[in-house]
Short mmCIF file of C-alpha atoms and ligand atoms in Angstrom, two decimals:
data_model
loop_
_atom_site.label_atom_id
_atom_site.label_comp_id
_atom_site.label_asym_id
_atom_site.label_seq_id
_atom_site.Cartn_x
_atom_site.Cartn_y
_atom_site.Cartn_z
CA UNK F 28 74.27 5.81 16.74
CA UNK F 29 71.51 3.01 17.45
CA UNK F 30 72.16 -0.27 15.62
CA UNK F 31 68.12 0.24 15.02
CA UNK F 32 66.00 3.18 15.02
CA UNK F 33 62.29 3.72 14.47
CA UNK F 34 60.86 7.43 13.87
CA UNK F 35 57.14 7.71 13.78
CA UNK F 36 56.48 4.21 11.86
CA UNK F 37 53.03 3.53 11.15
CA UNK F 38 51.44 0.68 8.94
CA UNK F 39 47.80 0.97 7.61
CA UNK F 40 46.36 -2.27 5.80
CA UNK F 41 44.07 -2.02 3.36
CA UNK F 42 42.13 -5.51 2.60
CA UNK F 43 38.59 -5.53 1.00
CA UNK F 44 38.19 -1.31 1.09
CA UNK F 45 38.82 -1.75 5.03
CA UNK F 46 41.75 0.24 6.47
CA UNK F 47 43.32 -1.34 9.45
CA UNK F 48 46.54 0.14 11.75
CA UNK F 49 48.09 -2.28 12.58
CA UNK F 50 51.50 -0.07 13.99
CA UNK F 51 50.66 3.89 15.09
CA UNK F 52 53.31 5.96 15.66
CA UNK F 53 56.09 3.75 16.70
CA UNK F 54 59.42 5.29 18.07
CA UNK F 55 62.17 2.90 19.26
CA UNK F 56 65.52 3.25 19.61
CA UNK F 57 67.59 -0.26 20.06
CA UNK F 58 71.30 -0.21 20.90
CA UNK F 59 73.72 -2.15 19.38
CA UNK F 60 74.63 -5.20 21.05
CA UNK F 61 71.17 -5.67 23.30
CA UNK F 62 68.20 -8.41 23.17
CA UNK F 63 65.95 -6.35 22.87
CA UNK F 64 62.32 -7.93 22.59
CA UNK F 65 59.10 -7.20 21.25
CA UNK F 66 56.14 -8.55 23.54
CA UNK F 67 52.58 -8.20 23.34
CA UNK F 68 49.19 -9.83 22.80
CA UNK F 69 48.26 -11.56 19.64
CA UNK F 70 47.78 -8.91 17.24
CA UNK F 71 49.37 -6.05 18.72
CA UNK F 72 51.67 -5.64 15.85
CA UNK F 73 55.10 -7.31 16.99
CA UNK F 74 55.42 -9.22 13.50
CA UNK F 75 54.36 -6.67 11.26
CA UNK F 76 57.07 -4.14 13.14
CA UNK F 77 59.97 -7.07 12.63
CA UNK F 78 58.78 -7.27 8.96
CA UNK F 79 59.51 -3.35 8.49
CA UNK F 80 62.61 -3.87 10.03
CA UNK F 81 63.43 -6.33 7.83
CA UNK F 82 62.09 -4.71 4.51
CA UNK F 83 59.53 -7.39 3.86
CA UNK F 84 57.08 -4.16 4.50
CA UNK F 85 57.07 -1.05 3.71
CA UNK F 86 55.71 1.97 6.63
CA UNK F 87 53.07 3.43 5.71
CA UNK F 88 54.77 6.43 7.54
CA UNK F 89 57.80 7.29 9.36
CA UNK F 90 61.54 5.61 9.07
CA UNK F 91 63.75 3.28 10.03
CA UNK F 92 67.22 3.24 10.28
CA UNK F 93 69.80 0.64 10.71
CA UNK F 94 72.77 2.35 12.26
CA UNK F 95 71.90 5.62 11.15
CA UNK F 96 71.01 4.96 7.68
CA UNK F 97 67.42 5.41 6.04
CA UNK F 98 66.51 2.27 4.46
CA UNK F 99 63.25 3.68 2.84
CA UNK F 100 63.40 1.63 -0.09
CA UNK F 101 66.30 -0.65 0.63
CA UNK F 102 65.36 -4.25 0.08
CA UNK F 103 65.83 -7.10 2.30
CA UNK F 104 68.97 -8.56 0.85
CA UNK F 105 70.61 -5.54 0.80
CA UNK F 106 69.84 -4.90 4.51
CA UNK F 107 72.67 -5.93 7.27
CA UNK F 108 69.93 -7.89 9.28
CA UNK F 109 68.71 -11.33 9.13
CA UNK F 110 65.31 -13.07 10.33
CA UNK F 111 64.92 -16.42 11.87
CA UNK F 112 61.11 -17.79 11.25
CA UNK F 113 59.07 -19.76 13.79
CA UNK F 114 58.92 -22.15 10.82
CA UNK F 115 62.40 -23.13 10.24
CA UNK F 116 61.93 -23.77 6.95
CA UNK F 117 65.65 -25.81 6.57
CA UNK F 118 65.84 -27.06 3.01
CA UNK F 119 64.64 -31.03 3.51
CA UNK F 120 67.07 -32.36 1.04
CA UNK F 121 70.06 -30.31 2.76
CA UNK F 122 72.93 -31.42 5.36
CA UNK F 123 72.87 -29.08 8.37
CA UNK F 124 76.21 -28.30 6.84
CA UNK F 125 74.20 -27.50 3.61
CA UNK F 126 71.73 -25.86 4.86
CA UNK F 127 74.15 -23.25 6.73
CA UNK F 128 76.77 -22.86 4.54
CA UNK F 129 73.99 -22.03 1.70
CA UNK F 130 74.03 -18.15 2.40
CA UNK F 131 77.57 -17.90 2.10
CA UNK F 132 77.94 -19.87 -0.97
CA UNK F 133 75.70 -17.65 -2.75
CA UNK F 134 77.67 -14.87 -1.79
CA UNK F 135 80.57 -16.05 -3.77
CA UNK F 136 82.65 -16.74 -0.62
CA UNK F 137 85.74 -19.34 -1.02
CA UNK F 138 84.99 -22.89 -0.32
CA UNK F 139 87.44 -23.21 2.87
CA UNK F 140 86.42 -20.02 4.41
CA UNK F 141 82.98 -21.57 3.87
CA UNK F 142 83.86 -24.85 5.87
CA UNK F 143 85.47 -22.94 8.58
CA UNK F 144 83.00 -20.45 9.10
CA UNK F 145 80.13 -23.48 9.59
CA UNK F 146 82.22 -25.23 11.76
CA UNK F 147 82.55 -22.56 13.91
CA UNK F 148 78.94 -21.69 13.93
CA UNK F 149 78.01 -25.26 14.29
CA UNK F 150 80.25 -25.01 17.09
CA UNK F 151 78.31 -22.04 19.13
CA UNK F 152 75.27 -23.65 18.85
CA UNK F 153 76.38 -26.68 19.84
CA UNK F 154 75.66 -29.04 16.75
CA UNK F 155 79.39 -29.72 15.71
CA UNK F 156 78.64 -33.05 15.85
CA UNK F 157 75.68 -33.51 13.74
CA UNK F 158 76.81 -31.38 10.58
CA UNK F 159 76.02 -33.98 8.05
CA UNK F 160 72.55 -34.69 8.96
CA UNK F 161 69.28 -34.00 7.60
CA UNK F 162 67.34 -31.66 9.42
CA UNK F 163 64.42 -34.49 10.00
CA UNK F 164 66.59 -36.67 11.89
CA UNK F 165 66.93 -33.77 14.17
CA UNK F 166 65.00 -32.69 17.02
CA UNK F 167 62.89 -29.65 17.52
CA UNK F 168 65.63 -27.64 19.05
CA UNK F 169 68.01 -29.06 16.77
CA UNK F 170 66.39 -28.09 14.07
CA UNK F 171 66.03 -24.61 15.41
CA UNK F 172 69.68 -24.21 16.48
CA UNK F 173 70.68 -24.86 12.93
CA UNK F 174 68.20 -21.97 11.41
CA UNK F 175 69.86 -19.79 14.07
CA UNK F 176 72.93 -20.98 12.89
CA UNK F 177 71.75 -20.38 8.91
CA UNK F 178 70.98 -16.91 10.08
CA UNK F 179 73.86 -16.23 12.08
CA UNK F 180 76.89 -17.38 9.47
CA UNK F 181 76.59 -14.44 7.63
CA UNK F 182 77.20 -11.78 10.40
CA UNK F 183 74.56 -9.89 10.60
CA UNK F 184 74.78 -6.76 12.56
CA UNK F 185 71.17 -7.82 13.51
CA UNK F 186 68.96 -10.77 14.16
CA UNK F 187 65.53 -10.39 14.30
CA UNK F 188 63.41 -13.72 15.17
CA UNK F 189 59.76 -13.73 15.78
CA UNK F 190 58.20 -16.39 18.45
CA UNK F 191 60.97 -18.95 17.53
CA UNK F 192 60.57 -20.76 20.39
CA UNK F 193 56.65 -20.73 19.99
CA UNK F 194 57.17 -24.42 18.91
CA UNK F 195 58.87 -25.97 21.60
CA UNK F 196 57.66 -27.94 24.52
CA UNK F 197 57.55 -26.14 27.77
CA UNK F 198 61.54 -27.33 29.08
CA UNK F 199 62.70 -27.62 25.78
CA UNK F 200 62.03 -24.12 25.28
CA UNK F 201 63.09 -23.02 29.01
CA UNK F 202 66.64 -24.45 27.80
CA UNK F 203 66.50 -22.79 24.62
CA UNK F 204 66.23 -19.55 26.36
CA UNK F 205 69.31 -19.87 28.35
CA UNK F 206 70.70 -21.18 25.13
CA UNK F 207 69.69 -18.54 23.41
CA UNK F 208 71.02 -15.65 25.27
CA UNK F 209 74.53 -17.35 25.44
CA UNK F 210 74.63 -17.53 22.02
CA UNK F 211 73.97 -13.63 21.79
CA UNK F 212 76.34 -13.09 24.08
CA UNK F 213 79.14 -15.20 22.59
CA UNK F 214 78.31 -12.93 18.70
CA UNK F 215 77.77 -10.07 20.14
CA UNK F 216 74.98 -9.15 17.97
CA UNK F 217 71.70 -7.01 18.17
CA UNK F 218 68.79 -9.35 19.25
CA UNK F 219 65.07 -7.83 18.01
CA UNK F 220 63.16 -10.98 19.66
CA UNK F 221 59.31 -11.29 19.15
CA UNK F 222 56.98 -13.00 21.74
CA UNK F 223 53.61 -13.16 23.35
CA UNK F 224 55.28 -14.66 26.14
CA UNK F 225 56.13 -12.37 29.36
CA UNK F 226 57.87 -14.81 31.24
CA UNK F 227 59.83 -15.53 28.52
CA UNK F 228 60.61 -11.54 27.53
CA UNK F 229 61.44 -10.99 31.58
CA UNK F 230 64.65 -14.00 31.57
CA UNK F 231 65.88 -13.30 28.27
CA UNK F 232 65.88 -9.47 27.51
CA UNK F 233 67.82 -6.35 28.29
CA UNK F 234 65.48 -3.97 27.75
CA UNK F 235 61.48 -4.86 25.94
CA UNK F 236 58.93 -2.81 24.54
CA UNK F 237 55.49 -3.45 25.44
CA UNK F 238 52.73 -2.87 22.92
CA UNK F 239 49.37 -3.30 22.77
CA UNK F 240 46.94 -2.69 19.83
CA UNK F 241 49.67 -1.42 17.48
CA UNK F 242 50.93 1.68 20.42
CA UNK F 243 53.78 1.42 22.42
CA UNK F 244 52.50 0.91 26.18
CA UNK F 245 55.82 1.23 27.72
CA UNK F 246 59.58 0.08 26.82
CA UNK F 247 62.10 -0.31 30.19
CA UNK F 248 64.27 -3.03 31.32
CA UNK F 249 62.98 -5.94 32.85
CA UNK F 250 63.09 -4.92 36.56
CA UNK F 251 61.17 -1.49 35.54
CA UNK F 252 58.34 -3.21 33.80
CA UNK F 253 57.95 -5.25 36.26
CA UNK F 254 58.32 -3.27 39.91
CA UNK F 255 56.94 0.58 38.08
CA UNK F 256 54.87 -0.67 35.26
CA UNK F 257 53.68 2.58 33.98
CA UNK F 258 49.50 1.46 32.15
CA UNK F 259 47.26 -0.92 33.69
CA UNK F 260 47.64 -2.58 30.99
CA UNK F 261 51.61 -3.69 31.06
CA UNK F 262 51.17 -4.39 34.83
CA UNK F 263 48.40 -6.99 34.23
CA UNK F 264 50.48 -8.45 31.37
CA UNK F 265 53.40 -8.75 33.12
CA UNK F 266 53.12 -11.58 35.35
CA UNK F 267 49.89 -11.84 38.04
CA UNK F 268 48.55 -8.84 39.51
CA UNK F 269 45.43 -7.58 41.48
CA UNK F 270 43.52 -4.83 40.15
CA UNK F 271 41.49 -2.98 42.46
CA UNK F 272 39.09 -0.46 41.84
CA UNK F 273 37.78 2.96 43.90
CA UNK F 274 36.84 6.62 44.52
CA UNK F 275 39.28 9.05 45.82
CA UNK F 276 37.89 10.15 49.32
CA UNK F 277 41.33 12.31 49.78
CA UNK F 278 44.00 13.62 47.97
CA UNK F 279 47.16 15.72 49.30
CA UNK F 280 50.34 15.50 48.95
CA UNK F 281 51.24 13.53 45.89
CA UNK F 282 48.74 10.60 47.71
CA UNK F 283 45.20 9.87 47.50
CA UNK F 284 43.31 8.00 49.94
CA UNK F 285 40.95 5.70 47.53
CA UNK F 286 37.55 3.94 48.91
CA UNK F 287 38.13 0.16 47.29
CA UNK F 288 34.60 -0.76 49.00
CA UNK F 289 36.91 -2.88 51.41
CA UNK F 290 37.13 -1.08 55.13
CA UNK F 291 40.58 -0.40 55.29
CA UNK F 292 42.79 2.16 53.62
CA UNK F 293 44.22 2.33 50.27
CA UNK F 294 46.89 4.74 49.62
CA UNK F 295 47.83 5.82 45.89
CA UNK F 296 51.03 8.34 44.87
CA UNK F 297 50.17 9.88 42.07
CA UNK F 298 50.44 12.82 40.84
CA UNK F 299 47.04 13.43 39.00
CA UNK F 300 44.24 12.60 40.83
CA UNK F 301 41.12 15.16 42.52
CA UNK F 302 38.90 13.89 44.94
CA UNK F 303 35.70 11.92 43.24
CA UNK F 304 37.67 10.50 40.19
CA UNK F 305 37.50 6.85 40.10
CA UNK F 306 40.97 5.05 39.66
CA UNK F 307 41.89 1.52 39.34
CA UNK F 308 45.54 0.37 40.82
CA UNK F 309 47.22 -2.82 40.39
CA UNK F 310 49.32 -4.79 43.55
CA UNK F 311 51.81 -7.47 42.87
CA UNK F 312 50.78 -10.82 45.01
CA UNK F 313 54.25 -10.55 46.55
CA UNK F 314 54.07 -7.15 48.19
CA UNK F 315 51.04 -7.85 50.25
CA UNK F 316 51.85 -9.16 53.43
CA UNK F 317 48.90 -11.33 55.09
CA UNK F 318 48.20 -10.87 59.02
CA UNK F 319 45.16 -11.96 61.68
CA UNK F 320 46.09 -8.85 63.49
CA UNK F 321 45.07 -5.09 62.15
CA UNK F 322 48.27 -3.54 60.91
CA UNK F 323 49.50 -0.50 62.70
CA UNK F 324 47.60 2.71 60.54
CA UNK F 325 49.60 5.70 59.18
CA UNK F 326 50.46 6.95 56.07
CA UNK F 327 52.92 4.17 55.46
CA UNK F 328 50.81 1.16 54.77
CA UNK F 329 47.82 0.50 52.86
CA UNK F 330 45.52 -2.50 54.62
CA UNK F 331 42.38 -3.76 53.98
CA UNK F 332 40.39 -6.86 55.23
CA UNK F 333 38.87 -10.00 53.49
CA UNK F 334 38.23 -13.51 53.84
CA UNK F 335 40.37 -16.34 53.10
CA UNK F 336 38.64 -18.20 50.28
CA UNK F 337 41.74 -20.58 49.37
CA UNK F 338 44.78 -21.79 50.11
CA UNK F 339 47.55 -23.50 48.32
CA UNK F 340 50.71 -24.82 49.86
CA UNK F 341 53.38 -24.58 47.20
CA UNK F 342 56.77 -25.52 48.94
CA UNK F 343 58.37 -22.85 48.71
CA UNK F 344 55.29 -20.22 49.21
CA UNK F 345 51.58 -20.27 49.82
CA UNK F 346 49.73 -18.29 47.84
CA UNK F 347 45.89 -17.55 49.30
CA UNK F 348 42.88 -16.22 47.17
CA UNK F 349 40.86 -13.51 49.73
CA UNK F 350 37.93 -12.27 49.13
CA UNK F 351 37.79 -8.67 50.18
CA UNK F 352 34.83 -7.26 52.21
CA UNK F 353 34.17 -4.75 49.08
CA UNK F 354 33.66 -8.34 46.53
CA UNK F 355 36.91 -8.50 45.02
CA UNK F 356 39.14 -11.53 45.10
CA UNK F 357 42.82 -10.62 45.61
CA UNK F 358 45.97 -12.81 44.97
CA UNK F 359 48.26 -13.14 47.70
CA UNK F 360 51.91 -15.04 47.20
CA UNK F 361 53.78 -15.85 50.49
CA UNK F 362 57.47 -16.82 50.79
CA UNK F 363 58.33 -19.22 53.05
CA UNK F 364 61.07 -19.40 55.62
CA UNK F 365 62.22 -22.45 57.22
CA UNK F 366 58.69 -23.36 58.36
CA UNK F 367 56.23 -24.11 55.80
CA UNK F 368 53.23 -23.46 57.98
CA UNK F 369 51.04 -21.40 56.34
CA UNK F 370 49.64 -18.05 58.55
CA UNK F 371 46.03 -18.58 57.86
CA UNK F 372 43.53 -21.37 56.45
CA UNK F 373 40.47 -21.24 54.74
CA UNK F 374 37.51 -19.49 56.24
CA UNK F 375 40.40 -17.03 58.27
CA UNK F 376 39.33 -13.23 58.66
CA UNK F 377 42.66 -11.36 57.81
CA UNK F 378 44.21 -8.03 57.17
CA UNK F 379 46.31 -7.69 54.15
CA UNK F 380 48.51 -5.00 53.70
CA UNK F 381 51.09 -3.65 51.48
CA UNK F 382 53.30 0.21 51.36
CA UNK F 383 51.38 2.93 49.47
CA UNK F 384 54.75 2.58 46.78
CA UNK F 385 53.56 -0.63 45.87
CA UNK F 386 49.76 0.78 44.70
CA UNK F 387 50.59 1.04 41.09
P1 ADP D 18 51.36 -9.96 16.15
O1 ADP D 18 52.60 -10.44 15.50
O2 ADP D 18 51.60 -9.05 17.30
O3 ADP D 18 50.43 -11.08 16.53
P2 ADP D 18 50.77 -8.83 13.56
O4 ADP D 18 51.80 -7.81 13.35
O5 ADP D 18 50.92 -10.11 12.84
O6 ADP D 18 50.54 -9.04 15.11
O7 ADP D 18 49.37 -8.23 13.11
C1 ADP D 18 48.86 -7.01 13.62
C2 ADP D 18 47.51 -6.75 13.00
O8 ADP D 18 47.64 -6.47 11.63
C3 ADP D 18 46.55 -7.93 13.11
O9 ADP D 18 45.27 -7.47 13.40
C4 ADP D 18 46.63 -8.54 11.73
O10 ADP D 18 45.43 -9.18 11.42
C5 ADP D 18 46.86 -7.35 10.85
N1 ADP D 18 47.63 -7.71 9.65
C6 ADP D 18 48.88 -8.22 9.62
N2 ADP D 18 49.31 -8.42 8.36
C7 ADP D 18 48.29 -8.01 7.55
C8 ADP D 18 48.08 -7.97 6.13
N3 ADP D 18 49.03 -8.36 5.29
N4 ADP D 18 46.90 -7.49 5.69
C9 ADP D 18 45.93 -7.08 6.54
N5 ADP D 18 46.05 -7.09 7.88
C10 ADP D 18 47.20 -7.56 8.39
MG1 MG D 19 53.24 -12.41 15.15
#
């Protein structure tokens, strides 16, 4: 069975008369031992799932269930999952020590077992050192590591956390990812992790739902959200992507030929298109390879021409913003080898092409 299961959960608010959805129809299934993450826009509905989860709200319809068991009613205590806050909220007046060993000391547990079992968890999250501090005369991710510690001590077979990096400064929190993941790792424990932040989903997660708008756009591992996003929507939110626009002039097997108002060719699988319909596709900066010379035709590339409006020299890569002879600006990332010289400058006529696979 699924450490966590969601059938058909929907929440309606009601505030002033007004009825609001903020979750429709939500059906997950997370396995028992992944980091698995939430991610979506502001809004979308990431907390208010995590709160069902926890039983700090009740669905409106539909049920969870924590390794097979309905918890329709069940109260948070007396769920096997714990939640770690964006706000810490450590006890001020509290050692570290204190302020982890508190859960366990309410559950009756002996006072060794206590001290051995904060020690340890002290340990993993690499504060074994500062156990008899007060939380403000730690830092930011100190203070953090000991409310994932807090949360941790008393087993869970769950931990759900919502944004908790959402504080942190930009390499602060970078570390705390790594951190992070080897600390699920070394517990073993279910992960339900909350952000806005797709970078942040992609490095940490083993598989991640995407919703938008309180509906599930698409759930998938990393790689498959990011190389066969499935909506428009999860391959614009995932990471940089140019959205192009057209008519279908042609459409046989399982590919249609789509006018982007650029001369060139642009070559869509799908399976659902006539000729006439409008569609929209999306092309990852990386897959588009950028030449002065027309690329050979056929049914196995996709090219159309532009104008190089700009170009930045990264290092590593150049990326180049072309303007294509239809209007649209496209994004165009290019890795380079052991010369840095860039193939074209500003001002450059140029063909950029891509394979037909890579038209999502
Ligand atoms: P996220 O965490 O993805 O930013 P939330 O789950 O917090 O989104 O909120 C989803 C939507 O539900 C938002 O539009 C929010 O305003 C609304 N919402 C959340 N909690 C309540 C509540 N207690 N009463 C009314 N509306 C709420
Ligand atoms: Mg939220």
């Amino acid at each position: 069975t699924a450490a966590i299961n969601l059938r058909g959960v929907e929440k309606t608010f009601v505030a002033k008369n007004e009825t609001f959805q903020a979750v429709q129809r939500l059906d997950l299934s997370i396995g028992e031992g992944e980091f698995f993450s939430l991610l979506g826009p502001s809004g979308c509905g990431k907390t208010t799932t995590l709160r069902m989860i926890a039983g700090f709200e009740e669905p409106t319809a539909g049920e969870i269930l924590l390794h097979g068991q309905n918890m329709v009613g069940v109260p948070p205590y007396k769920r096997d999952v714990n939640t770690v806050f964006q706000s810490y909220a450590l006890f001020p007046h509290m050692t570290v020590e204190q302020n982890v060993a508190f859960g366990l000391e309410r559950k009756r547990i002996g006072k060794a077992e206590v001290r051995t079992r904060v020690g340890e968890m002290l340990e993993i999250v690499g504060l074994g050192e500062r156990g008899s501090r007060r939380p403000q005369q730690l830092s930011g991710g100190q203070q953090q590591r000991v409310a994932l510690a807090r949360a941790l001590v008393n087993r869970p077979s769950a931990l759900l956390l919502d944004e908790p990096l959402a504080a942190l400064d930009l390499k602060l929190r970078q570390a705390m990812q790594v951190e992070l993941k080897r600390i699920q790792r070394e517990v073993g424990i279910t992960f339900v992790f909350v952000t806005h932040d797709q970078g942040e989903a992609l490095t940490m997660s083993d598989r991640i739902v995407v919703m938008n708008a309180g509906l599930i756009e698409q759930v998938g591992n990393p790689q498959e959200l990011y190389e066969r996003p499935r909506t428009r929507f999860v391959a614009g939110f995932l990471g940089t992507s140019n959205i192009m626009e057209g008519k279908v002039t042609r459409y046989d097997d399982g590919v249609a030929l789509i006018d982007a108002g650029a001369d060139g060719r642009v070559l869509v699988p799908t399976d659902d298109a006539a000729v006439g319909d409008r569609i929209t596709i999306s092309v990852r900066p990386e897959k588009i390879v950028l030449s002065h010379d027309e690329p050979p035709a056929g049914d196995r590339e996709c090219s159309v021409q532009g104008t190089v409006e700009e170009m930045v020299y990264l290092g590593t890569s150049n990326t180049y913003e072309v303007r294509l002879n239809g209007g649209e600006t496209v994004t165009v990332l290019e890795q380079n080898g052991s010369t840095a010289d860039a193939t074209a400058v500003r001002g450059d006529k140029v063909w950029l092409s891509w394979r037909p696979q890579h038209s999502l």
